[in-house]
mmCIF file of C-alpha atoms in Angstrom:
data_model
loop_
_atom_site.group_PDB
_atom_site.id
_atom_site.type_symbol
_atom_site.label_atom_id
_atom_site.label_comp_id
_atom_site.label_asym_id
_atom_site.label_seq_id
_atom_site.Cartn_x
_atom_site.Cartn_y
_atom_site.Cartn_z
ATOM 1 C CA MET A 5 3.172 -20.832 126.052
ATOM 2 C CA THR A 6 5.049 -22.701 128.767
ATOM 3 C CA PRO A 7 8.360 -21.305 130.013
ATOM 4 C CA GLU A 8 10.070 -24.429 128.639
ATOM 5 C CA VAL A 9 8.768 -23.749 125.113
ATOM 6 C CA LYS A 10 9.796 -20.102 125.369
ATOM 7 C CA ALA A 11 13.262 -21.091 126.583
ATOM 8 C CA LYS A 12 13.582 -23.566 123.708
ATOM 9 C CA ILE A 13 12.667 -20.872 121.180
ATOM 10 C CA ASP A 14 14.958 -18.317 122.832
ATOM 11 C CA LYS A 15 17.820 -20.812 122.580
ATOM 12 C CA LEU A 16 17.143 -21.575 118.903
ATOM 13 C CA VAL A 17 16.939 -17.935 117.830
ATOM 14 C CA SER A 18 19.960 -16.843 119.845
ATOM 15 C CA GLU A 19 22.256 -19.743 118.935
ATOM 16 C CA ASN A 20 21.567 -19.597 115.219
ATOM 17 C CA LYS A 21 22.415 -16.467 113.246
ATOM 18 C CA ILE A 22 19.706 -17.394 110.753
ATOM 19 C CA MET A 23 16.822 -19.479 112.118
ATOM 20 C CA VAL A 24 13.730 -20.538 110.175
ATOM 21 C CA PHE A 25 10.637 -22.097 111.743
ATOM 22 C CA MET A 26 8.975 -23.838 108.812
ATOM 23 C CA LYS A 27 6.708 -26.646 107.665
ATOM 24 C CA GLY A 28 8.972 -29.497 106.634
ATOM 25 C CA SER A 29 12.748 -29.361 106.231
ATOM 26 C CA LYS A 30 15.294 -27.690 103.960
ATOM 27 C CA LEU A 31 15.328 -30.738 101.707
ATOM 28 C CA MET A 32 11.589 -31.412 101.961
ATOM 29 C CA PRO A 33 9.582 -28.220 102.481
ATOM 30 C CA GLN A 34 5.948 -29.172 103.048
ATOM 31 C CA CYS A 35 4.385 -25.861 102.099
ATOM 32 C CA GLY A 36 4.833 -23.381 99.280
ATOM 33 C CA PHE A 37 5.447 -20.453 101.607
ATOM 34 C CA SER A 38 8.100 -22.347 103.558
ATOM 35 C CA ASN A 39 9.630 -23.397 100.262
ATOM 36 C CA ASN A 40 9.899 -19.734 99.189
ATOM 37 C CA VAL A 41 12.059 -18.996 102.198
ATOM 38 C CA VAL A 42 14.245 -22.073 101.685
ATOM 39 C CA GLN A 43 14.798 -21.183 98.018
ATOM 40 C CA ILE A 44 15.750 -17.583 98.877
ATOM 41 C CA LEU A 45 18.251 -18.619 101.549
ATOM 42 C CA ASN A 46 19.704 -21.320 99.285
ATOM 43 C CA THR A 47 20.115 -18.724 96.532
ATOM 44 C CA LEU A 48 21.935 -16.447 98.982
ATOM 45 C CA GLY A 49 24.094 -19.470 99.819
ATOM 46 C CA VAL A 50 24.160 -18.750 103.540
ATOM 47 C CA PRO A 51 24.177 -21.241 106.422
ATOM 48 C CA TYR A 52 20.817 -21.400 108.233
ATOM 49 C CA GLU A 53 19.064 -23.630 110.740
ATOM 50 C CA THR A 54 15.471 -24.838 110.411
ATOM 51 C CA LEU A 55 12.924 -26.429 112.694
ATOM 52 C CA ASP A 56 9.975 -28.424 111.344
ATOM 53 C CA ILE A 57 6.985 -27.188 113.355
ATOM 54 C CA LEU A 58 4.907 -30.050 111.982
ATOM 55 C CA ALA A 59 7.002 -32.323 114.156
ATOM 56 C CA ASP A 60 6.736 -30.032 117.193
ATOM 57 C CA PRO A 61 3.138 -28.869 117.900
ATOM 58 C CA GLU A 62 4.167 -26.993 121.069
ATOM 59 C CA ILE A 63 6.587 -24.789 119.173
ATOM 60 C CA ARG A 64 4.065 -24.489 116.331
ATOM 61 C CA GLN A 65 1.696 -22.620 118.662
ATOM 62 C CA GLY A 66 4.355 -21.027 120.856
ATOM 63 C CA ILE A 67 6.212 -19.389 117.968
ATOM 64 C CA LYS A 68 3.074 -17.521 116.908
ATOM 65 C CA GLU A 69 2.797 -16.027 120.381
ATOM 66 C CA TYR A 70 6.540 -15.415 120.630
ATOM 67 C CA SER A 71 6.623 -13.173 117.581
ATOM 68 C CA ASN A 72 2.976 -12.046 117.579
ATOM 69 C CA TRP A 73 2.829 -13.410 114.044
ATOM 70 C CA PRO A 74 0.061 -15.882 113.133
ATOM 71 C CA THR A 75 1.659 -17.784 110.276
ATOM 72 C CA ILE A 76 4.513 -20.109 109.394
ATOM 73 C CA PRO A 77 7.284 -19.802 108.112
ATOM 74 C CA GLN A 78 9.026 -17.348 110.392
ATOM 75 C CA ILE A 79 12.554 -16.085 109.867
ATOM 76 C CA TYR A 80 14.847 -14.834 112.614
ATOM 77 C CA ILE A 81 18.171 -13.131 111.879
ATOM 78 C CA ASP A 82 20.491 -12.437 114.808
ATOM 79 C CA GLY A 83 17.669 -13.339 117.183
ATOM 80 C CA GLU A 84 15.278 -10.825 115.663
ATOM 81 C CA PHE A 85 12.008 -11.686 113.918
ATOM 82 C CA VAL A 86 12.313 -10.539 110.313
ATOM 83 C CA GLY A 87 9.068 -11.767 108.803
ATOM 84 C CA GLY A 88 7.354 -14.518 106.893
ATOM 85 C CA SER A 89 7.359 -15.553 103.262
ATOM 86 C CA ASP A 90 5.955 -12.296 101.811
ATOM 87 C CA ILE A 91 8.388 -10.060 103.658
ATOM 88 C CA ALA A 92 11.313 -12.385 102.862
ATOM 89 C CA ILE A 93 10.502 -12.045 99.165
ATOM 90 C CA GLU A 94 10.178 -8.254 99.407
ATOM 91 C CA LEU A 95 13.421 -7.922 101.405
ATOM 92 C CA TYR A 96 15.197 -10.216 98.951
ATOM 93 C CA GLN A 97 13.979 -8.246 95.939
ATOM 94 C CA SER A 98 15.027 -4.943 97.524
ATOM 95 C CA GLY A 99 18.448 -6.343 98.458
ATOM 96 C CA GLU A 100 17.850 -5.639 102.151
ATOM 97 C CA LEU A 101 17.884 -9.342 103.019
ATOM 98 C CA GLN A 102 21.394 -9.759 101.616
ATOM 99 C CA GLN A 103 22.615 -6.883 103.815
ATOM 100 C CA MET A 104 20.888 -8.211 106.934
ATOM 101 C CA VAL A 105 22.362 -11.660 106.376
ATOM 102 C CA GLU A 106 25.889 -10.352 105.728
ATOM 103 C CA VAL A 107 25.805 -8.187 108.851
ATOM 104 C CA ALA A 108 24.556 -11.103 110.953
ATOM 105 C CA LEU A 109 27.142 -13.558 109.648
ATOM 106 C CA ALA A 110 29.943 -11.039 110.034
ATOM 107 C CA SER A 111 29.096 -10.220 113.640
ATOM 108 C CA MET B 24 -14.850 -20.640 104.740
ATOM 109 C CA ILE B 25 -14.889 -16.894 104.674
ATOM 110 C CA SER B 26 -15.442 -14.509 101.782
ATOM 111 C CA PRO B 27 -12.968 -11.911 100.526
ATOM 112 C CA GLU B 28 -15.626 -9.253 101.255
ATOM 113 C CA GLN B 29 -15.761 -10.324 104.918
ATOM 114 C CA VAL B 30 -11.972 -10.214 105.176
ATOM 115 C CA GLN B 31 -11.965 -6.774 103.524
ATOM 116 C CA THR B 32 -14.598 -5.435 105.941
ATOM 117 C CA MET B 33 -12.714 -6.681 108.997
ATOM 118 C CA ILE B 34 -9.507 -5.001 107.870
ATOM 119 C CA GLN B 35 -11.415 -1.838 106.966
ATOM 120 C CA GLU B 36 -13.015 -1.662 110.416
ATOM 121 C CA ARG B 37 -9.638 -1.881 112.094
ATOM 122 C CA LEU B 38 -7.702 0.393 109.734
ATOM 123 C CA SER B 39 -10.358 3.052 109.277
ATOM 124 C CA ASN B 40 -8.587 5.248 106.702
ATOM 125 C CA ALA B 41 -7.174 2.356 104.662
ATOM 126 C CA GLU B 42 -7.963 1.367 101.106
ATOM 127 C CA VAL B 43 -8.306 -2.414 101.063
ATOM 128 C CA LYS B 44 -8.485 -4.870 98.146
ATOM 129 C CA VAL B 45 -8.877 -8.591 98.910
ATOM 130 C CA VAL B 46 -9.037 -11.582 96.595
ATOM 131 C CA GLY B 47 -9.235 -15.206 97.633
ATOM 132 C CA ASP B 48 -10.801 -18.641 97.389
ATOM 133 C CA GLY B 49 -12.312 -18.841 100.875
ATOM 134 C CA GLU B 50 -9.137 -20.116 102.551
ATOM 135 C CA HIS B 51 -6.183 -18.513 100.791
ATOM 136 C CA PHE B 52 -6.239 -14.750 100.381
ATOM 137 C CA GLU B 53 -4.179 -11.944 98.947
ATOM 138 C CA ALA B 54 -4.717 -8.429 100.223
ATOM 139 C CA ILE B 55 -3.381 -5.047 99.209
ATOM 140 C CA ILE B 56 -3.757 -2.392 101.909
ATOM 141 C CA ILE B 57 -2.901 1.275 101.428
ATOM 142 C CA SER B 58 -2.931 3.391 104.569
ATOM 143 C CA PRO B 59 -1.140 6.459 105.916
ATOM 144 C CA ASP B 60 -1.016 4.616 109.256
ATOM 145 C CA PHE B 61 1.804 2.475 107.853
ATOM 146 C CA ALA B 62 4.124 5.459 107.512
ATOM 147 C CA GLY B 63 7.352 5.047 109.465
ATOM 148 C CA LYS B 64 6.617 1.448 110.437
ATOM 149 C CA THR B 65 8.603 -1.640 109.527
ATOM 150 C CA LYS B 66 7.054 -4.193 107.180
ATOM 151 C CA VAL B 67 6.598 -6.573 110.098
ATOM 152 C CA LYS B 68 4.709 -3.926 112.107
ATOM 153 C CA GLN B 69 2.543 -3.063 109.111
ATOM 154 C CA HIS B 70 1.589 -6.677 108.556
ATOM 155 C CA GLN B 71 0.970 -7.187 112.308
ATOM 156 C CA MET B 72 -1.508 -4.308 112.199
ATOM 157 C CA VAL B 73 -3.446 -6.150 109.494
ATOM 158 C CA TYR B 74 -3.219 -9.534 111.232
ATOM 159 C CA ALA B 75 -4.567 -7.909 114.402
ATOM 160 C CA ALA B 76 -7.830 -7.275 112.535
ATOM 161 C CA LEU B 77 -8.122 -10.990 111.741
ATOM 162 C CA GLN B 78 -6.783 -12.504 114.976
ATOM 163 C CA ALA B 79 -9.511 -15.146 115.464
ATOM 164 C CA GLU B 80 -9.688 -16.145 111.809
ATOM 165 C CA MET B 81 -5.907 -16.567 111.642
ATOM 166 C CA ALA B 82 -5.643 -18.482 114.928
ATOM 167 C CA SER B 83 -8.429 -20.877 113.969
ATOM 168 C CA GLU B 84 -6.838 -21.217 110.505
ATOM 169 C CA THR B 85 -10.199 -20.340 108.955
ATOM 170 C CA ILE B 86 -7.814 -18.249 106.911
ATOM 171 C CA HIS B 87 -5.112 -20.722 105.849
ATOM 172 C CA ALA B 88 -2.928 -18.217 104.101
ATOM 173 C CA LEU B 89 -2.981 -14.457 103.776
ATOM 174 C CA SER B 90 -0.455 -12.805 101.503
ATOM 175 C CA LEU B 91 -0.148 -9.130 102.333
ATOM 176 C CA LYS B 92 1.093 -6.163 100.380
ATOM 177 C CA THR B 93 1.117 -3.019 102.497
ATOM 178 C CA TYR B 94 1.742 0.495 101.205
ATOM 179 C CA THR B 95 1.492 4.074 102.325
ATOM 180 C CA PRO B 96 -0.230 6.295 99.737
ATOM 181 C CA GLU B 97 3.257 7.488 98.683
ATOM 182 C CA THR B 98 4.800 4.030 98.204
ATOM 183 C CA TRP B 99 1.668 2.905 96.405
ATOM 184 C CA GLN B 100 2.097 5.825 93.993
ATOM 185 C CA ALA B 101 5.699 4.844 93.340
ATOM 186 C CA ALA B 102 4.826 1.160 92.942
ATOM 187 C CA SER B 103 1.987 1.777 90.508
ATOM 188 C CA GLN B 104 4.183 3.992 88.332
ATOM 189 C CA ALA B 105 6.845 1.297 88.265
ATOM 190 C CA VAL B 106 4.386 -1.404 87.166
#
């Protein structure tokens, strides 16, 4: 991963309380797993930023190295990697995701 | 293409004392892994331990999707009673 790609990712995850690297966009998710995450965040009704890695191959590879996580989507809350689709669903079902999001948005 | 048995063996080799169940169609897989090694670790760490066993297959996207459910023996007990 080039320093420029890393800097770009650093900027995205630090400037956005809730940042999702996904396939497609909020309105047009291109993959079921990415769609899961979008649906969960929409249900929580919180503001979040997304980046379509299909349109940015450098970030598509770089993000996997950045978080040591091989798949997309990837969710970051308050700059911290939280997980992918499976973990988002588990955290949502346990109510932990709501807490994490509220803390992040309140800070 | 890769078989669920191959995926299961790779995880088993890496997480020696884990109980592993894998189902899949050759590209999309679901795995349940029960191991005491997960104790005290976050979900992300647990899943990263499993992904580490399949690094090449994940990077090359031989495995397109891998849904993971990770448990310690204790949480598995609780989960199976709840079901």
